[in-house]
Short mmCIF file of C-alpha atoms and ligand atoms in Angstrom, two decimals:
data_model
loop_
_atom_site.label_atom_id
_atom_site.label_comp_id
_atom_site.label_asym_id
_atom_site.label_seq_id
_atom_site.Cartn_x
_atom_site.Cartn_y
_atom_site.Cartn_z
CA MET A 88 200.28 115.06 119.59
CA LYS A 89 198.68 112.83 116.70
CA ASN A 90 196.63 109.91 118.77
CA LEU A 91 194.39 111.40 121.94
CA LYS A 92 195.03 108.47 123.55
CA THR A 93 197.63 105.62 124.89
CA VAL A 94 196.30 102.47 123.84
CA LEU A 95 197.43 99.81 124.58
CA TYR A 96 196.72 96.43 122.91
CA ALA A 97 197.39 92.22 123.84
CA LEU A 98 197.69 90.51 120.28
CA LYS A 99 195.89 87.23 120.55
CA GLU A 100 197.93 84.54 119.57
CA THR A 101 198.72 82.79 116.37
CA SER A 102 201.27 80.23 118.37
CA ILE A 103 200.14 78.45 121.53
CA TYR A 104 200.20 80.64 124.32
CA MET A 105 201.98 83.19 123.18
CA MET A 106 202.79 87.18 124.41
CA GLY A 107 202.68 90.04 122.41
CA ILE A 108 201.78 93.25 123.55
CA VAL A 109 201.96 96.84 121.84
CA ILE A 110 201.57 99.97 123.75
CA VAL A 111 200.91 102.71 121.02
CA THR A 112 201.80 106.35 122.34
CA ARG A 113 199.57 109.67 121.94
CA GLU A 114 202.52 111.19 119.90
CA ASP A 115 202.17 107.61 117.38
CA ASN A 116 205.29 105.72 118.26
CA VAL A 117 204.94 102.13 119.66
CA ILE A 118 206.35 100.02 122.67
CA VAL A 119 206.56 96.67 122.22
CA ILE A 120 206.61 93.35 124.58
CA ASP A 121 208.09 90.12 123.72
CA GLY A 122 206.39 89.90 120.18
CA GLY A 123 204.98 85.16 120.11
CA ARG A 124 206.70 83.38 117.72
CA ARG A 125 207.43 83.98 113.93
CA GLU A 126 203.79 82.61 112.62
CA ASP A 127 203.00 85.59 115.50
CA MET A 128 204.80 88.07 113.63
CA PRO A 129 202.37 89.13 110.52
CA SER A 130 199.87 90.27 113.35
CA LEU A 131 202.07 91.87 115.41
CA LYS A 132 203.11 94.06 112.60
CA GLU A 133 200.25 94.82 111.55
CA CYS A 134 199.31 96.33 114.84
CA ILE A 135 202.63 97.89 114.77
CA ASN A 136 201.30 99.45 111.65
CA GLY A 137 205.29 100.72 110.94
CA ARG A 138 205.31 102.99 113.66
CA HIS A 139 208.17 103.88 115.20
CA ILE A 140 209.58 101.13 117.63
CA SER A 141 210.19 103.65 120.61
CA ALA A 142 211.30 100.77 122.95
CA TRP A 143 211.01 96.59 122.29
CA ILE A 144 210.99 94.95 125.87
CA LEU A 145 211.44 91.64 125.97
CA THR A 146 210.83 90.20 129.32
CA HIS A 147 212.73 87.13 128.98
CA PRO A 148 214.23 84.31 126.93
CA HIS A 149 211.87 81.75 126.16
CA GLU A 150 210.00 80.70 122.65
CA ASP A 151 206.55 82.22 123.02
CA HIS A 152 207.99 85.63 123.60
CA ILE A 153 211.19 86.15 121.25
CA SER A 154 211.42 83.22 118.92
CA GLY A 155 209.61 85.63 116.63
CA LEU A 156 211.91 88.82 116.40
CA VAL A 157 214.93 86.56 116.38
CA HIS A 158 213.49 84.75 113.48
CA GLU A 159 213.22 88.46 112.39
CA LEU A 160 216.89 88.95 112.67
CA GLU A 161 217.77 85.76 110.74
CA THR A 162 216.51 86.79 107.92
CA ASN A 163 217.10 89.96 107.55
CA GLY A 164 218.17 92.14 110.65
CA ALA A 165 214.49 92.88 111.39
CA ALA A 166 214.17 95.09 108.12
CA ASP A 167 210.89 95.03 108.50
CA PHE A 168 210.65 96.79 112.34
CA ASP A 169 211.66 100.53 113.32
CA ILE A 170 213.74 99.26 115.76
CA GLY A 171 214.27 102.07 118.73
CA THR A 172 216.31 100.46 121.43
CA VAL A 173 215.43 97.42 122.64
CA TYR A 174 215.47 96.29 126.65
CA CYS A 175 216.65 93.50 127.56
CA HIS A 176 218.58 91.22 130.71
CA PHE A 177 219.20 87.41 129.83
CA PRO A 178 220.25 85.47 132.06
CA PRO A 179 224.41 84.47 131.25
CA TYR A 180 224.28 81.34 129.59
CA ASP A 181 228.49 80.75 129.36
CA GLU A 182 228.69 81.46 133.22
CA ILE A 183 225.43 79.32 133.91
CA ILE A 184 225.50 76.57 132.24
CA ASP A 185 227.85 74.11 133.64
CA ASN A 186 226.54 74.85 137.11
CA HIS A 187 225.31 70.95 138.58
CA ASN A 188 224.11 72.31 142.41
CA VAL A 189 220.13 73.10 140.52
CA PRO A 190 217.40 71.02 141.85
CA ASP A 191 217.08 69.16 138.53
CA TYR A 192 219.96 70.04 135.63
CA ASP A 193 218.31 68.17 133.11
CA TYR A 194 215.73 70.81 133.05
CA TYR A 195 217.44 73.38 134.16
CA LYS A 196 219.79 73.18 130.77
CA ARG A 197 216.96 72.21 128.66
CA ASP A 198 215.15 75.69 129.83
CA LEU A 199 218.39 78.02 129.33
CA ASP A 200 219.32 76.09 125.91
CA GLU A 201 215.27 76.76 124.89
CA MET A 202 216.31 80.07 123.22
CA LEU A 203 219.88 81.85 124.72
CA PRO A 204 221.62 80.24 122.25
CA ALA A 205 219.80 81.26 119.40
CA TRP A 206 219.57 84.83 120.78
CA ASN A 207 222.28 84.80 121.93
CA LYS A 208 224.35 84.50 118.12
CA VAL A 209 221.86 87.17 116.34
CA PHE A 210 222.70 89.66 119.99
CA PRO A 211 225.93 91.20 117.11
CA LYS A 212 222.94 92.58 114.63
CA ILE A 213 220.71 94.83 117.40
CA LYS A 214 223.83 95.24 119.82
CA ASP A 215 224.26 98.41 119.17
CA ARG A 216 220.27 99.82 119.56
CA THR A 217 219.97 96.97 123.06
CA HIS A 218 220.03 98.51 126.40
CA ILE A 219 220.37 95.94 128.86
CA VAL A 220 218.15 96.82 132.33
CA THR A 221 219.50 97.23 135.58
CA GLN A 222 217.20 96.77 138.70
CA GLY A 223 215.56 100.37 139.66
CA GLU A 224 216.50 102.59 136.21
CA SER A 225 214.06 103.94 134.60
CA ILE A 226 213.07 105.32 131.65
CA ILE A 227 210.58 107.82 129.32
CA VAL A 228 208.72 107.04 126.04
CA ASP A 229 207.00 109.72 125.66
CA GLU A 230 203.91 110.41 127.27
CA LEU A 231 204.94 107.10 129.95
CA LYS A 232 207.11 106.27 132.12
CA ILE A 233 208.74 102.75 132.42
CA ASP A 234 210.18 102.20 135.76
CA PHE A 235 212.28 98.47 136.21
CA ILE A 236 211.49 97.23 139.39
CA TYR A 237 213.04 92.98 139.07
CA THR A 238 215.94 92.06 136.27
CA TYR A 239 217.50 88.45 136.64
CA HIS A 240 218.96 87.49 140.19
CA GLU A 241 221.25 85.02 140.17
CA GLY A 242 220.59 81.68 141.97
CA LEU A 243 217.41 81.12 141.09
CA ASN A 244 217.70 77.55 139.69
CA THR A 245 214.41 75.68 139.54
CA ASN A 246 212.78 77.48 137.28
CA PRO A 247 215.41 79.18 135.78
CA VAL A 248 214.36 81.02 132.83
CA ASN A 249 211.39 82.19 133.26
CA ASP A 250 212.16 83.93 137.07
CA SER A 251 214.63 85.14 134.95
CA SER A 252 211.57 88.14 134.18
CA LEU A 253 211.74 91.85 133.12
CA VAL A 254 209.27 93.39 135.93
CA PHE A 255 208.40 96.55 135.18
CA LYS A 256 205.47 99.62 135.62
CA VAL A 257 204.59 101.64 132.95
CA THR A 258 202.45 105.06 134.27
CA ALA A 259 200.49 105.91 131.72
CA PRO A 260 198.09 109.20 132.03
CA ASN A 261 195.17 107.95 133.18
CA LYS A 262 196.79 103.73 134.23
CA THR A 263 199.73 101.92 135.76
CA VAL A 264 200.09 98.25 134.09
CA LEU A 265 202.37 96.09 135.80
CA PHE A 266 203.87 93.62 133.46
CA LEU A 267 205.12 90.26 135.87
CA GLY A 268 206.45 88.35 132.37
CA ASP A 269 206.52 84.37 133.24
CA LEU A 270 207.76 85.27 136.88
CA GLY A 271 207.36 82.59 139.03
CA ALA A 272 206.98 81.24 142.36
CA GLU A 273 210.42 81.31 143.68
CA GLY A 274 211.07 84.92 141.59
CA GLY A 275 208.05 86.56 142.48
CA ASP A 276 209.25 86.23 146.08
CA MET A 277 212.24 87.57 145.82
CA LEU A 278 210.45 90.90 143.99
CA PHE A 279 207.58 90.98 146.90
CA ARG A 280 210.91 90.62 149.81
CA GLU A 281 212.58 93.68 147.85
CA SER A 282 209.41 95.72 146.37
CA ARG A 283 206.42 95.47 147.29
CA HIS A 284 206.11 98.46 148.46
CA LEU A 285 207.18 99.21 144.36
CA LEU A 286 204.49 96.50 143.11
CA LYS A 287 200.03 98.54 143.28
CA ALA A 288 199.38 98.81 139.72
CA ASP A 289 195.68 99.44 137.66
CA ILE A 290 196.39 96.72 135.65
CA VAL A 291 198.30 93.53 135.35
CA GLN A 292 199.64 90.94 132.97
CA MET A 293 199.59 88.06 134.86
CA ALA A 294 202.81 86.06 136.02
CA HIS A 295 203.34 83.48 133.51
CA HIS A 296 200.22 83.23 130.78
CA GLY A 297 198.20 83.21 134.89
CA HIS A 298 199.48 79.57 135.99
CA MET A 299 202.40 78.20 137.84
CA ASN A 300 203.36 81.70 138.41
CA VAL A 301 203.89 83.77 141.59
CA GLY A 302 201.64 84.05 144.71
CA MET A 303 199.32 85.72 145.97
CA GLU A 304 200.91 87.74 148.27
CA VAL A 305 202.38 89.51 144.85
CA TYR A 306 198.80 90.03 143.65
CA ALA A 307 197.51 91.41 147.17
CA GLU A 308 200.47 93.62 146.81
CA ILE A 309 199.56 94.78 142.88
CA MET A 310 195.96 95.47 144.07
CA PRO A 311 194.29 94.89 140.14
CA GLU A 312 190.98 95.99 139.32
CA ALA A 313 191.45 94.99 135.81
CA CYS A 314 193.94 91.31 134.84
CA ILE A 315 195.56 91.13 130.94
CA TRP A 316 195.37 86.51 130.72
CA CYS A 317 198.10 86.06 127.61
CA ALA A 318 196.32 82.82 127.66
CA PRO A 319 193.88 81.11 125.04
CA ASP A 320 190.68 79.55 126.73
CA TRP A 321 191.69 76.08 128.11
CA LEU A 322 194.42 77.85 129.87
CA TYR A 323 191.82 80.16 131.58
CA ASN A 324 189.74 77.60 132.34
CA GLU A 325 192.32 75.39 133.45
CA ALA A 326 192.00 73.40 136.91
CA GLU A 327 193.69 74.28 140.05
CA ILE A 328 195.42 70.96 140.30
CA PRO A 329 195.85 70.45 136.76
CA GLU A 330 197.34 66.60 135.52
CA TYR A 331 200.79 67.35 135.00
CA LEU A 332 201.34 69.48 138.17
CA SER A 333 199.21 66.39 139.70
CA ASN A 334 203.11 64.36 141.01
CA THR A 335 204.39 65.54 143.67
CA GLU A 336 206.60 63.44 144.50
CA LYS A 337 208.44 64.60 141.12
CA LEU A 338 207.55 68.35 141.86
CA LYS A 339 208.94 68.09 145.17
CA ARG A 340 212.47 67.14 143.86
CA MET A 341 212.09 69.57 140.98
CA GLY A 342 211.72 72.10 143.77
CA ARG A 343 208.20 72.84 142.29
CA LEU A 344 205.50 72.68 144.23
CA ARG A 345 204.43 75.08 144.16
CA LEU A 346 203.39 75.85 141.20
CA TYR A 347 199.60 75.07 140.06
CA GLY A 348 197.35 75.74 137.36
CA SER A 349 194.95 79.05 136.32
CA GLY A 350 192.03 77.49 138.25
CA LEU A 351 193.43 78.73 141.77
CA THR A 352 194.65 82.14 140.37
CA ARG A 353 191.48 82.32 139.52
CA LYS A 354 190.21 82.63 142.58
CA TRP A 355 192.91 84.65 143.98
CA MET A 356 191.98 87.56 142.22
CA ASP A 357 188.57 86.41 142.87
CA ILE A 358 189.02 87.04 146.41
CA LEU A 359 191.25 89.84 145.16
CA GLY A 360 188.43 91.96 143.74
CA ALA A 361 189.60 92.51 140.07
CA LYS A 362 186.27 93.22 138.33
CA THR A 363 188.02 92.85 135.10
CA HIS A 364 190.15 90.40 132.90
CA TYR A 365 190.55 90.67 129.81
CA VAL A 366 191.91 86.90 128.23
CA THR A 367 194.09 87.12 124.55
CA GLY A 368 192.27 83.74 124.06
CA GLU A 369 189.25 85.80 123.05
CA GLY A 370 191.05 88.23 119.97
CA THR A 371 193.04 91.44 120.86
CA GLN A 372 192.72 93.19 123.98
CA LYS A 373 192.56 96.63 123.60
CA ILE A 374 193.05 98.89 126.93
CA VAL A 375 192.63 102.89 126.90
CA LEU A 376 195.36 104.09 129.82
FE1 FE2 B 469 205.56 82.02 128.37
#
């Protein structure tokens, strides 16, 4: 054993509302979750500090989560990182891109096009080190157990990429942490229906940076004592219904009526009794697990 404690770092954003999390194990290996954009790579590298990455978990293919790694793979095959295994389960682009039976095809296509083609292009460089996660699977990394609770579900088409987010629970020696990625309302409904009994955790990574996310019932099952917000101050302090979510007719057409600002999520967490809020906009958050 090289470290006395298991430590999680939720990295301060360099690029806007990114998500990058590093967990350093007692054996001095790391688990990386997403990582952010190209601009966030220097701080990610600094935090990892050359350690072996036993698991690099990619929640879903959006720029603010995986474009940094994609850039590193494009540049030099991610040679600056000592990657063991990448874990992900992304939507099957070729199979679903021509599905016009969706509420708003333009949005749907734009969403799938944001990162998936770029990822699919660099994928051959990392394929032999990638494991496609199945729901219900568990892995062990040193003293940590990781249970994958939710993966991509076909047919959630209003918010397709966010709703493909991996949901997983990390069980550490003293704390459990549930990661929700950027799961939205429909994905949250599916998670709740299938796996509500698995959600209880001490700490939760707030879905989709805390806004436009899963419903309160999901957080009520988690019943966390602490919340991790990958969010700048303006997002953490956002209104319950911000301007861009005020056009009810438009949201209705897009099937997105159940998406709200962070102000509402914060109200839920207060009602549920969450006491501690780790907000990355205030700097890198260090949490002993
Ligand atoms: Fe995001």
